[in-house]
mmCIF file of C-alpha atoms in Angstrom:
data_model
loop_
_atom_site.group_PDB
_atom_site.id
_atom_site.type_symbol
_atom_site.label_atom_id
_atom_site.label_comp_id
_atom_site.label_asym_id
_atom_site.label_seq_id
_atom_site.Cartn_x
_atom_site.Cartn_y
_atom_site.Cartn_z
ATOM 1 C CA MET Q 1 -45.252 19.283 -7.487
ATOM 2 C CA LYS Q 2 -43.554 17.137 -9.966
ATOM 3 C CA HIS Q 3 -39.759 17.247 -9.790
ATOM 4 C CA TYR Q 4 -37.201 16.947 -12.719
ATOM 5 C CA ILE Q 5 -34.150 15.244 -11.346
ATOM 6 C CA ALA Q 6 -30.785 14.570 -12.974
ATOM 7 C CA LEU Q 7 -27.907 12.223 -11.870
ATOM 8 C CA ALA Q 8 -24.449 13.442 -13.290
ATOM 9 C CA ASP Q 9 -21.892 10.767 -13.190
ATOM 10 C CA CYS Q 10 -18.451 11.101 -14.318
ATOM 11 C CA ASP Q 11 -17.157 8.660 -16.766
ATOM 12 C CA CYS Q 12 -14.121 6.473 -15.601
ATOM 13 C CA PHE Q 13 -13.505 9.287 -13.441
ATOM 14 C CA PHE Q 14 -10.111 8.553 -12.173
ATOM 15 C CA VAL Q 15 -8.868 7.954 -15.645
ATOM 16 C CA SER Q 16 -10.576 10.848 -16.794
ATOM 17 C CA ALA Q 17 -9.033 13.066 -14.044
ATOM 18 C CA GLU Q 18 -5.399 11.765 -15.106
ATOM 19 C CA ARG Q 19 -6.199 12.521 -18.715
ATOM 20 C CA ALA Q 20 -7.371 15.995 -17.847
ATOM 21 C CA PHE Q 21 -4.009 16.548 -15.943
ATOM 22 C CA ASN Q 22 -2.090 14.798 -18.787
ATOM 23 C CA PRO Q 23 -3.671 14.983 -22.301
ATOM 24 C CA LYS Q 24 -1.033 12.563 -23.633
ATOM 25 C CA LEU Q 25 -3.116 9.772 -21.955
ATOM 26 C CA GLU Q 26 -6.075 10.483 -24.366
ATOM 27 C CA GLY Q 27 -6.811 7.563 -26.620
ATOM 28 C CA ARG Q 28 -4.628 5.176 -24.721
ATOM 29 C CA ALA Q 29 -5.585 2.152 -22.507
ATOM 30 C CA VAL Q 30 -5.219 3.394 -19.179
ATOM 31 C CA ALA Q 31 -5.977 1.789 -15.774
ATOM 32 C CA VAL Q 32 -5.494 3.436 -12.327
ATOM 33 C CA LEU Q 33 -4.247 1.320 -9.455
ATOM 34 C CA SER Q 34 -5.337 1.344 -5.856
ATOM 35 C CA ASN Q 35 -3.179 3.224 -3.296
ATOM 36 C CA ASN Q 36 -0.863 0.127 -2.792
ATOM 37 C CA ASP Q 37 -0.853 -1.016 -6.310
ATOM 38 C CA GLY Q 38 -2.984 -3.873 -5.315
ATOM 39 C CA CYS Q 39 -5.582 -3.943 -7.904
ATOM 40 C CA VAL Q 40 -7.385 -1.957 -10.805
ATOM 41 C CA VAL Q 41 -9.900 0.697 -9.593
ATOM 42 C CA SER Q 42 -10.656 2.547 -12.810
ATOM 43 C CA ARG Q 43 -10.408 1.702 -16.591
ATOM 44 C CA SER Q 44 -10.464 3.572 -19.600
ATOM 45 C CA LYS Q 45 -12.912 2.439 -22.423
ATOM 46 C CA GLU Q 46 -9.792 1.172 -24.370
ATOM 47 C CA ALA Q 47 -8.808 -0.930 -21.366
ATOM 48 C CA LYS Q 48 -12.201 -2.351 -20.781
ATOM 49 C CA ALA Q 49 -12.187 -3.237 -24.502
ATOM 50 C CA LEU Q 50 -9.068 -5.349 -24.174
ATOM 51 C CA GLY Q 51 -10.932 -7.300 -21.455
ATOM 52 C CA LEU Q 52 -9.292 -5.868 -18.102
ATOM 53 C CA LYS Q 53 -11.533 -6.456 -15.353
ATOM 54 C CA MET Q 54 -12.384 -4.127 -12.559
ATOM 55 C CA GLY Q 55 -10.494 -5.248 -9.247
ATOM 56 C CA ALA Q 56 -8.065 -7.303 -11.158
ATOM 57 C CA PRO Q 57 -4.752 -7.631 -9.238
ATOM 58 C CA TYR Q 58 -2.013 -5.762 -10.638
ATOM 59 C CA PHE Q 59 0.681 -8.425 -10.615
ATOM 60 C CA MET Q 60 -1.809 -10.577 -12.858
ATOM 61 C CA ALA Q 61 -3.200 -7.593 -14.969
ATOM 62 C CA LYS Q 62 0.375 -6.434 -16.138
ATOM 63 C CA LYS Q 63 1.283 -9.940 -17.310
ATOM 64 C CA GLU Q 64 -2.002 -10.456 -19.114
ATOM 65 C CA PHE Q 65 -2.537 -6.920 -20.430
ATOM 66 C CA PRO Q 66 1.002 -5.426 -21.125
ATOM 67 C CA ASP Q 67 -0.339 -2.676 -23.507
ATOM 68 C CA VAL Q 68 -2.357 -1.095 -20.634
ATOM 69 C CA LEU Q 69 -0.639 1.982 -19.200
ATOM 70 C CA TYR Q 70 -1.026 1.507 -15.212
ATOM 71 C CA VAL Q 71 -1.017 4.684 -13.174
ATOM 72 C CA ARG Q 72 -0.866 4.714 -9.384
ATOM 73 C CA ALA Q 73 -3.941 6.565 -7.771
ATOM 74 C CA ASN Q 74 -3.454 10.213 -6.958
ATOM 75 C CA HIS Q 75 -6.424 10.982 -4.688
ATOM 76 C CA ASP Q 76 -5.406 14.688 -4.248
ATOM 77 C CA LEU Q 77 -5.790 15.163 -8.055
ATOM 78 C CA TYR Q 78 -9.248 13.357 -7.925
ATOM 79 C CA GLN Q 79 -10.471 15.314 -4.925
ATOM 80 C CA ALA Q 80 -9.367 18.780 -6.769
ATOM 81 C CA THR Q 81 -10.984 17.596 -9.965
ATOM 82 C CA SER Q 82 -14.289 16.474 -8.235
ATOM 83 C CA HIS Q 83 -14.546 20.099 -6.449
ATOM 84 C CA LYS Q 84 -14.413 21.808 -9.917
ATOM 85 C CA VAL Q 85 -16.970 19.356 -11.412
ATOM 86 C CA MET Q 86 -19.333 19.858 -8.355
ATOM 87 C CA ALA Q 87 -18.840 23.752 -8.488
ATOM 88 C CA MET Q 88 -19.755 23.790 -12.192
ATOM 89 C CA LEU Q 89 -22.821 21.809 -11.547
ATOM 90 C CA GLN Q 90 -23.896 24.218 -8.823
ATOM 91 C CA SER Q 91 -23.471 27.107 -11.352
ATOM 92 C CA PHE Q 92 -26.483 25.570 -13.056
ATOM 93 C CA THR Q 93 -28.763 24.908 -10.265
ATOM 94 C CA PRO Q 94 -28.117 25.399 -6.371
ATOM 95 C CA ASP Q 95 -30.016 22.235 -5.858
ATOM 96 C CA VAL Q 96 -27.176 19.884 -5.983
ATOM 97 C CA GLU Q 97 -26.560 16.637 -3.709
ATOM 98 C CA VAL Q 98 -22.908 15.376 -3.902
ATOM 99 C CA CYS Q 99 -22.961 11.703 -3.524
ATOM 100 C CA SER Q 100 -19.424 10.927 -4.013
ATOM 101 C CA VAL Q 101 -16.380 12.195 -5.724
ATOM 102 C CA ASP Q 102 -17.716 11.512 -9.136
ATOM 103 C CA GLU Q 103 -21.572 11.482 -8.685
ATOM 104 C CA ALA Q 104 -24.293 14.085 -7.999
ATOM 105 C CA PHE Q 105 -28.073 14.644 -8.094
ATOM 106 C CA LEU Q 106 -29.414 17.841 -9.408
ATOM 107 C CA ASP Q 107 -32.974 19.209 -9.296
ATOM 108 C CA LEU Q 108 -33.423 20.982 -12.240
ATOM 109 C CA THR Q 109 -37.005 21.903 -11.587
ATOM 110 C CA GLY Q 110 -37.672 25.340 -12.526
ATOM 111 C CA THR Q 111 -34.724 25.882 -14.737
ATOM 112 C CA LYS Q 112 -36.963 25.562 -17.864
ATOM 113 C CA LEU Q 113 -37.760 29.121 -17.668
ATOM 114 C CA LEU Q 114 -34.449 30.043 -16.696
ATOM 115 C CA TYR Q 115 -32.624 28.607 -19.860
ATOM 116 C CA LYS Q 116 -35.774 28.761 -22.051
ATOM 117 C CA GLN Q 117 -35.318 25.105 -23.137
ATOM 118 C CA ASN Q 118 -36.497 21.729 -21.996
ATOM 119 C CA TYR Q 119 -34.704 19.883 -19.375
ATOM 120 C CA PHE Q 120 -33.104 17.419 -21.872
ATOM 121 C CA LYS Q 121 -31.359 20.110 -23.647
ATOM 122 C CA THR Q 122 -30.388 21.603 -20.346
ATOM 123 C CA ALA Q 123 -28.727 18.209 -19.406
ATOM 124 C CA GLN Q 124 -27.049 18.461 -22.770
ATOM 125 C CA MET Q 125 -25.772 22.080 -22.039
ATOM 126 C CA ILE Q 126 -24.322 21.066 -18.626
ATOM 127 C CA ARG Q 127 -22.652 18.067 -20.022
ATOM 128 C CA ALA Q 128 -21.114 20.073 -22.910
ATOM 129 C CA ASN Q 129 -19.842 22.708 -20.514
ATOM 130 C CA VAL Q 130 -18.306 20.305 -18.081
ATOM 131 C CA TRP Q 131 -16.312 18.625 -21.023
ATOM 132 C CA ASN Q 132 -15.348 21.974 -22.687
ATOM 133 C CA LYS Q 133 -14.173 23.523 -19.610
ATOM 134 C CA LEU Q 134 -12.746 20.734 -17.441
ATOM 135 C CA HIS Q 135 -12.208 17.877 -20.069
ATOM 136 C CA ILE Q 136 -14.284 15.692 -17.937
ATOM 137 C CA PRO Q 137 -16.679 13.164 -19.612
ATOM 138 C CA ILE Q 138 -20.133 12.726 -17.772
ATOM 139 C CA SER Q 139 -23.302 10.821 -18.262
ATOM 140 C CA ILE Q 140 -26.538 12.410 -17.302
ATOM 141 C CA GLY Q 141 -29.794 10.636 -16.433
ATOM 142 C CA LEU Q 142 -33.024 12.649 -16.308
ATOM 143 C CA SER Q 143 -36.365 11.764 -14.815
ATOM 144 C CA THR Q 144 -38.835 12.546 -12.070
ATOM 145 C CA THR Q 145 -37.296 10.469 -9.210
ATOM 146 C CA LYS Q 146 -33.783 9.683 -7.947
ATOM 147 C CA THR Q 147 -34.148 5.956 -8.571
ATOM 148 C CA LEU Q 148 -35.199 6.555 -12.142
ATOM 149 C CA ALA Q 149 -32.641 9.116 -12.805
ATOM 150 C CA LYS Q 150 -29.856 6.697 -11.646
ATOM 151 C CA LEU Q 151 -31.267 4.153 -14.015
ATOM 152 C CA ALA Q 152 -31.310 6.640 -16.840
ATOM 153 C CA SER Q 153 -27.543 7.609 -15.934
ATOM 154 C CA ASP Q 154 -26.578 4.074 -16.580
ATOM 155 C CA LYS Q 155 -28.258 4.014 -19.747
ATOM 156 C CA ALA Q 156 -26.917 7.354 -20.862
ATOM 157 C CA LYS Q 157 -23.424 5.927 -20.997
ATOM 158 C CA ASN Q 158 -24.067 4.049 -24.136
ATOM 159 C CA ASN Q 159 -26.954 6.549 -25.508
ATOM 160 C CA GLY Q 160 -24.898 9.736 -26.174
ATOM 161 C CA GLY Q 161 -24.406 10.841 -22.744
ATOM 162 C CA VAL Q 162 -27.785 11.902 -21.783
ATOM 163 C CA PHE Q 163 -30.683 9.808 -21.292
ATOM 164 C CA ALA Q 164 -34.185 10.579 -20.046
ATOM 165 C CA ILE Q 165 -36.979 8.450 -18.725
ATOM 166 C CA GLY Q 166 -40.249 9.942 -18.944
ATOM 167 C CA SER Q 167 -43.850 8.860 -18.437
ATOM 168 C CA ALA Q 168 -44.389 7.676 -21.872
ATOM 169 C CA GLU Q 169 -41.492 5.354 -22.206
ATOM 170 C CA ARG Q 170 -41.212 4.466 -18.497
ATOM 171 C CA ARG Q 171 -42.926 0.983 -18.667
ATOM 172 C CA LYS Q 172 -41.228 -0.176 -21.865
ATOM 173 C CA ILE Q 173 -37.820 0.740 -20.283
ATOM 174 C CA LEU Q 174 -38.773 -0.902 -16.982
ATOM 175 C CA SER Q 175 -39.653 -4.057 -18.818
ATOM 176 C CA GLN Q 176 -36.138 -4.276 -20.376
ATOM 177 C CA THR Q 177 -34.640 -3.487 -17.067
ATOM 178 C CA LEU Q 178 -33.502 -6.529 -14.726
ATOM 179 C CA ILE Q 179 -34.475 -5.878 -11.144
ATOM 180 C CA SER Q 180 -30.884 -6.527 -10.189
ATOM 181 C CA ASP Q 181 -29.795 -3.385 -12.238
ATOM 182 C CA VAL Q 182 -32.196 -1.241 -10.148
ATOM 183 C CA ALA Q 183 -30.337 0.872 -7.340
ATOM 184 C CA GLY Q 184 -31.331 -0.108 -3.784
ATOM 185 C CA VAL Q 185 -31.905 -3.809 -4.706
ATOM 186 C CA GLY Q 186 -29.346 -5.852 -2.628
ATOM 187 C CA ARG Q 187 -28.234 -9.472 -3.065
ATOM 188 C CA LYS Q 188 -30.921 -10.677 -0.290
ATOM 189 C CA LEU Q 189 -33.762 -8.790 -2.036
ATOM 190 C CA ILE Q 190 -32.761 -10.100 -5.474
ATOM 191 C CA LEU Q 191 -32.992 -13.825 -4.215
ATOM 192 C CA LYS Q 192 -36.353 -13.060 -2.581
ATOM 193 C CA MET Q 193 -37.697 -11.499 -5.847
ATOM 194 C CA ARG Q 194 -36.464 -14.467 -7.965
ATOM 195 C CA GLU Q 195 -38.368 -16.861 -5.638
ATOM 196 C CA GLU Q 196 -41.451 -14.618 -6.392
ATOM 197 C CA CYS Q 197 -40.815 -14.710 -10.074
ATOM 198 C CA ILE Q 198 -39.903 -10.931 -10.403
ATOM 199 C CA PHE Q 199 -36.947 -10.582 -12.813
ATOM 200 C CA THR Q 200 -37.348 -7.307 -14.348
ATOM 201 C CA ALA Q 201 -38.440 -3.675 -12.768
ATOM 202 C CA LEU Q 202 -41.831 -3.787 -14.481
ATOM 203 C CA ASP Q 203 -42.612 -7.112 -13.042
ATOM 204 C CA PHE Q 204 -42.089 -5.643 -9.444
ATOM 205 C CA ILE Q 205 -44.196 -2.515 -9.974
ATOM 206 C CA CYS Q 206 -47.225 -4.521 -11.369
ATOM 207 C CA ARG Q 207 -47.479 -6.307 -8.067
ATOM 208 C CA PRO Q 208 -50.253 -4.935 -5.848
ATOM 209 C CA ASP Q 209 -49.312 -2.719 -2.912
ATOM 210 C CA TYR Q 210 -50.593 -4.857 -0.271
ATOM 211 C CA TRP Q 211 -48.504 -7.687 -1.404
ATOM 212 C CA ILE Q 212 -45.507 -5.712 -1.871
ATOM 213 C CA LYS Q 213 -45.698 -4.193 1.634
ATOM 214 C CA ALA Q 214 -46.270 -7.622 3.259
ATOM 215 C CA GLN Q 215 -43.389 -9.331 1.308
ATOM 216 C CA PHE Q 216 -40.831 -6.357 1.367
ATOM 217 C CA GLY Q 217 -42.093 -3.761 3.729
ATOM 218 C CA THR Q 218 -41.647 -0.098 3.618
ATOM 219 C CA HIS Q 219 -38.516 -0.266 1.529
ATOM 220 C CA GLY Q 220 -40.373 -2.234 -1.115
ATOM 221 C CA MET Q 221 -43.151 0.193 -1.324
ATOM 222 C CA ASP Q 222 -40.670 3.138 -1.481
ATOM 223 C CA LEU Q 223 -39.053 1.227 -4.385
ATOM 224 C CA LYS Q 224 -42.354 0.734 -6.261
ATOM 225 C CA ASN Q 225 -43.195 4.459 -5.842
ATOM 226 C CA GLU Q 226 -39.916 5.834 -7.069
ATOM 227 C CA LEU Q 227 -39.934 3.400 -10.180
ATOM 228 C CA SER Q 228 -43.473 4.446 -10.764
ATOM 229 C CA GLY Q 229 -42.342 8.024 -11.072
ATOM 230 C CA ILE Q 230 -43.669 9.120 -7.658
ATOM 231 C CA SER Q 231 -40.581 11.151 -6.047
ATOM 232 C CA LEU Q 232 -40.177 10.161 -2.327
ATOM 233 C CA PHE Q 233 -36.492 11.259 -1.832
ATOM 234 C CA LYS Q 234 -35.506 14.924 -2.485
ATOM 235 C CA VAL Q 235 -32.432 16.320 -3.635
ATOM 236 C CA GLU Q 236 -30.599 17.502 -0.413
ATOM 237 C CA ARG Q 237 -28.078 20.253 -0.966
ATOM 238 C CA ILE Q 238 -25.928 19.532 2.117
ATOM 239 C CA GLY Q 239 -23.943 16.129 1.826
ATOM 240 C CA LYS Q 240 -23.434 13.927 4.642
ATOM 241 C CA ALA Q 241 -20.132 14.736 6.659
ATOM 242 C CA PRO Q 242 -17.511 12.223 6.753
ATOM 243 C CA LEU Q 243 -17.113 10.141 9.921
ATOM 244 C CA SER Q 244 -13.279 9.585 9.438
ATOM 245 C CA ILE Q 245 -10.424 10.651 7.197
ATOM 246 C CA GLN Q 246 -7.949 8.239 5.792
ATOM 247 C CA GLN Q 247 -4.739 8.891 4.131
ATOM 248 C CA THR Q 248 -2.436 6.287 2.596
ATOM 249 C CA SER Q 249 -0.266 5.139 -0.363
ATOM 250 C CA ALA Q 250 2.244 2.673 -1.288
ATOM 251 C CA LEU Q 251 5.985 3.710 -0.696
ATOM 252 C CA LYS Q 252 7.963 4.576 -3.859
ATOM 253 C CA GLU Q 253 9.963 1.519 -2.814
ATOM 254 C CA PHE Q 254 9.503 -1.177 -0.381
ATOM 255 C CA SER Q 255 11.528 -0.600 2.750
ATOM 256 C CA ARG Q 256 12.848 -1.554 6.203
ATOM 257 C CA ASP Q 257 13.854 1.889 7.126
ATOM 258 C CA LEU Q 258 11.947 3.435 9.954
ATOM 259 C CA ASN Q 259 12.812 6.964 9.034
ATOM 260 C CA VAL Q 260 11.403 6.405 5.564
ATOM 261 C CA LEU Q 261 8.297 5.251 7.293
ATOM 262 C CA LYS Q 262 8.203 8.123 9.486
ATOM 263 C CA THR Q 263 8.508 10.628 6.657
ATOM 264 C CA ASP Q 264 5.729 9.113 4.650
ATOM 265 C CA LEU Q 265 3.591 9.019 7.717
ATOM 266 C CA CYS Q 266 4.234 12.706 8.460
ATOM 267 C CA ARG Q 267 3.336 13.547 4.835
ATOM 268 C CA HIS Q 268 -0.040 11.687 5.220
ATOM 269 C CA ILE Q 269 -0.804 13.349 8.532
ATOM 270 C CA HIS Q 270 -0.290 16.721 7.025
ATOM 271 C CA THR Q 271 -2.677 15.770 4.149
ATOM 272 C CA ALA Q 272 -5.370 14.300 6.377
ATOM 273 C CA CYS Q 273 -5.141 17.360 8.777
ATOM 274 C CA ARG Q 274 -5.537 19.593 5.867
ATOM 275 C CA LYS Q 275 -8.647 17.947 4.664
ATOM 276 C CA ALA Q 276 -10.078 17.926 8.295
ATOM 277 C CA ARG Q 277 -9.545 21.730 8.587
ATOM 278 C CA SER Q 278 -11.235 22.405 5.200
ATOM 279 C CA GLU Q 279 -14.078 20.151 6.325
ATOM 280 C CA GLY Q 280 -14.224 22.160 9.918
ATOM 281 C CA ALA Q 281 -13.679 18.751 11.615
ATOM 282 C CA LYS Q 282 -11.457 17.582 14.486
ATOM 283 C CA ALA Q 283 -10.465 14.076 15.277
ATOM 284 C CA VAL Q 284 -11.065 12.396 18.586
ATOM 285 C CA GLN Q 285 -8.868 9.342 17.887
ATOM 286 C CA ILE Q 286 -6.046 8.311 15.325
ATOM 287 C CA GLU Q 287 -4.961 4.946 13.863
ATOM 288 C CA VAL Q 288 -1.871 4.258 12.285
ATOM 289 C CA MET Q 289 -1.606 1.287 9.837
ATOM 290 C CA LEU Q 290 1.324 -0.553 8.333
ATOM 291 C CA ARG Q 291 1.132 -2.912 5.386
ATOM 292 C CA THR Q 292 3.778 -5.489 4.702
ATOM 293 C CA LYS Q 293 5.157 -6.443 1.422
ATOM 294 C CA ASP Q 294 2.913 -9.411 1.266
ATOM 295 C CA PHE Q 295 -0.108 -7.193 1.968
ATOM 296 C CA LYS Q 296 -0.653 -8.093 5.672
ATOM 297 C CA VAL Q 297 -2.119 -5.037 7.510
ATOM 298 C CA ILE Q 298 -1.382 -4.168 11.124
ATOM 299 C CA THR Q 299 -2.944 -1.299 13.043
ATOM 300 C CA GLU Q 300 -2.551 0.643 16.220
ATOM 301 C CA ARG Q 301 -4.914 3.268 17.606
ATOM 302 C CA ALA Q 302 -5.166 5.835 20.343
ATOM 303 C CA LYS Q 303 -7.340 8.424 21.625
ATOM 304 C CA LEU Q 304 -6.250 12.132 21.520
ATOM 305 C CA PRO Q 305 -6.085 14.111 24.631
ATOM 306 C CA PHE Q 306 -8.516 16.586 23.000
ATOM 307 C CA PRO Q 307 -10.151 16.720 19.565
ATOM 308 C CA SER Q 308 -7.636 18.149 17.114
ATOM 309 C CA ASN Q 309 -6.802 18.776 13.382
ATOM 310 C CA GLN Q 310 -3.346 20.088 13.928
ATOM 311 C CA GLU Q 311 -0.320 18.143 12.746
ATOM 312 C CA ASN Q 312 1.877 19.412 15.783
ATOM 313 C CA GLU Q 313 -0.677 17.727 18.000
ATOM 314 C CA ILE Q 314 -1.243 14.580 16.163
ATOM 315 C CA THR Q 315 2.151 13.715 14.899
ATOM 316 C CA PRO Q 316 4.038 12.869 18.175
ATOM 317 C CA LEU Q 317 1.321 10.338 19.139
ATOM 318 C CA ALA Q 318 1.153 8.939 15.667
ATOM 319 C CA LEU Q 319 4.956 8.404 15.538
ATOM 320 C CA GLN Q 320 4.674 6.647 18.887
ATOM 321 C CA LEU Q 321 2.157 4.335 17.299
ATOM 322 C CA LEU Q 322 4.398 3.731 14.472
ATOM 323 C CA THR Q 323 7.179 2.902 16.576
ATOM 324 C CA SER Q 324 5.308 0.176 18.472
ATOM 325 C CA LEU Q 325 4.050 -1.470 15.241
ATOM 326 C CA TYR Q 326 7.458 -1.259 13.419
ATOM 327 C CA SER Q 327 9.931 -4.138 13.159
ATOM 328 C CA PRO Q 328 13.178 -4.082 11.215
ATOM 329 C CA ALA Q 329 12.893 -7.769 10.166
ATOM 330 C CA ILE Q 330 9.691 -6.930 7.989
ATOM 331 C CA ILE Q 331 9.845 -5.384 4.678
ATOM 332 C CA TRP Q 332 6.962 -2.694 4.379
ATOM 333 C CA ARG Q 333 4.972 -1.580 1.624
ATOM 334 C CA SER Q 334 2.880 1.292 2.783
ATOM 335 C CA VAL Q 335 1.982 3.345 5.855
ATOM 336 C CA GLY Q 336 -1.212 5.457 6.552
ATOM 337 C CA ILE Q 337 -3.167 7.402 9.115
ATOM 338 C CA THR Q 338 -6.882 7.576 9.827
ATOM 339 C CA LEU Q 339 -8.546 10.381 11.861
ATOM 340 C CA SER Q 340 -11.630 9.063 13.278
ATOM 341 C CA GLY Q 341 -14.524 10.016 15.680
ATOM 342 C CA LEU Q 342 -14.695 13.355 13.735
ATOM 343 C CA ILE Q 343 -16.654 16.219 15.437
ATOM 344 C CA TYR Q 344 -17.670 19.511 13.773
ATOM 345 C CA ARG Q 345 -17.505 23.141 14.775
ATOM 346 C CA GLU Q 346 -21.324 23.342 15.527
ATOM 347 C CA LYS Q 347 -21.315 20.147 17.693
ATOM 348 C CA GLU Q 348 -17.785 20.594 19.461
ATOM 349 C CA GLN Q 349 -18.179 20.634 23.046
ATOM 350 C CA LEU Q 350 -15.352 22.507 24.821
ATOM 351 C CA ASP Q 351 -13.586 21.234 28.074
ATOM 352 C CA LEU Q 352 -13.298 23.830 30.992
ATOM 353 C CA PHE Q 353 -9.832 22.543 31.894
ATOM 354 C CA GLN Q 354 -8.695 22.122 28.032
ATOM 355 C CA PRO Q 355 -6.047 24.943 27.050
ATOM 356 C CA THR Q 356 -7.085 27.076 24.214
ATOM 357 C CA GLN Q 357 -5.759 26.116 20.808
ATOM 358 C CA LYS Q 358 -6.184 29.447 18.975
ATOM 359 C CA SER Q 359 -2.455 29.705 18.137
ATOM 360 C CA ASP Q 360 -2.144 26.211 16.762
ATOM 361 C CA GLU Q 361 -5.427 26.820 14.657
ATOM 362 C CA ARG Q 362 -3.920 29.982 13.292
ATOM 363 C CA LEU Q 363 -0.720 28.143 12.432
ATOM 364 C CA GLY Q 364 -2.880 25.445 10.643
ATOM 365 C CA LYS Q 365 -4.713 28.160 8.670
ATOM 366 C CA VAL Q 366 -1.522 29.865 7.571
ATOM 367 C CA LEU Q 367 -0.073 26.546 6.292
ATOM 368 C CA ASP Q 368 -3.211 25.984 4.410
ATOM 369 C CA GLU Q 369 -3.172 29.612 2.923
ATOM 370 C CA LEU Q 370 0.673 28.993 2.000
ATOM 371 C CA GLU Q 371 -0.176 25.695 0.247
ATOM 372 C CA GLN Q 372 -3.127 27.166 -1.663
ATOM 373 C CA LYS Q 373 -0.835 29.904 -2.985
ATOM 374 C CA PHE Q 374 2.493 28.228 -3.638
ATOM 375 C CA GLY Q 375 1.585 24.622 -4.163
ATOM 376 C CA LYS Q 376 1.192 21.426 -2.006
ATOM 377 C CA ASN Q 377 3.742 20.477 0.669
ATOM 378 C CA ILE Q 378 5.711 23.842 0.266
ATOM 379 C CA VAL Q 379 5.908 23.841 4.100
ATOM 380 C CA HIS Q 380 6.869 21.005 6.247
ATOM 381 C CA LEU Q 381 6.889 20.631 10.238
ATOM 382 C CA GLY Q 382 10.465 20.634 11.700
#
């Protein structure tokens, strides 16, 4: 059975989320900075037009491009916006595979009868609905495989927001596509392909199967089939569970004060624990991170007595790690926490001698419910 797969990709997602939250940013050259104001991680079209590069260090960018408005990253906002976008995509088809905060595959197979229109028009309808209700611009690529849908999504950004690669125009498009622009082709593979005079995607699929298998193995054959319109990788509804949760951001001002660091760390612990609870995960290990004014990073990690996602169990140990890392002679830029070795409810193995944590779990649930009702950080640990 032929599948019709779409890849929905939010345009300039961090900037778009900031604009949806603050419409006054619309039309302005905007750049979002990394957590520690280190470099540019998202740019508006206006900022790109000025020549601002992705990854540009902030201290250089603000001098070279003073007309750009630089915004500190707000990952809580981006996560919340992502959930809204993905929920809207799922309202059109249940077969949605979330790849990242700003990207998801959709299997539209069968929706032709549901919406009584072709798949291209359905993609246009999805894009219009996301924009009208959430004010987030998305590009949608449509084809019969994931690899071709990804390629179509890249082309959609400069072709009205929706682009389809069908069997009729596939070879022409592949002849105009550099093999280096195909998803799944890494640096080492590109070098090897150049040695074999493979420069475009069409060059690659025109090579015989036995030769591709001998030169590039199973991965090469999978890539050829996907580029030829033969779907090997289906849309999976359940995304991969994260292996760790990290929470950090720059201090409002550089500081030598241990109490300032402790306060910020407790805030990050709370956010990380809340996310872990929402994922149904518990951490086996924690790691505390400190970053100096000069961007030097030092870390200290420790194993928890038992898996946990509760602030009152994680905070004491985290503060001990922070104290061991801290030096009053150093000016600090940021502090952060990582919850790692995550285990999930269905895989959690209980210890016969471990005390029950029911009361603490109920407390965490109440904290989350209060925040959901009254706003973030409405309750703090004493």
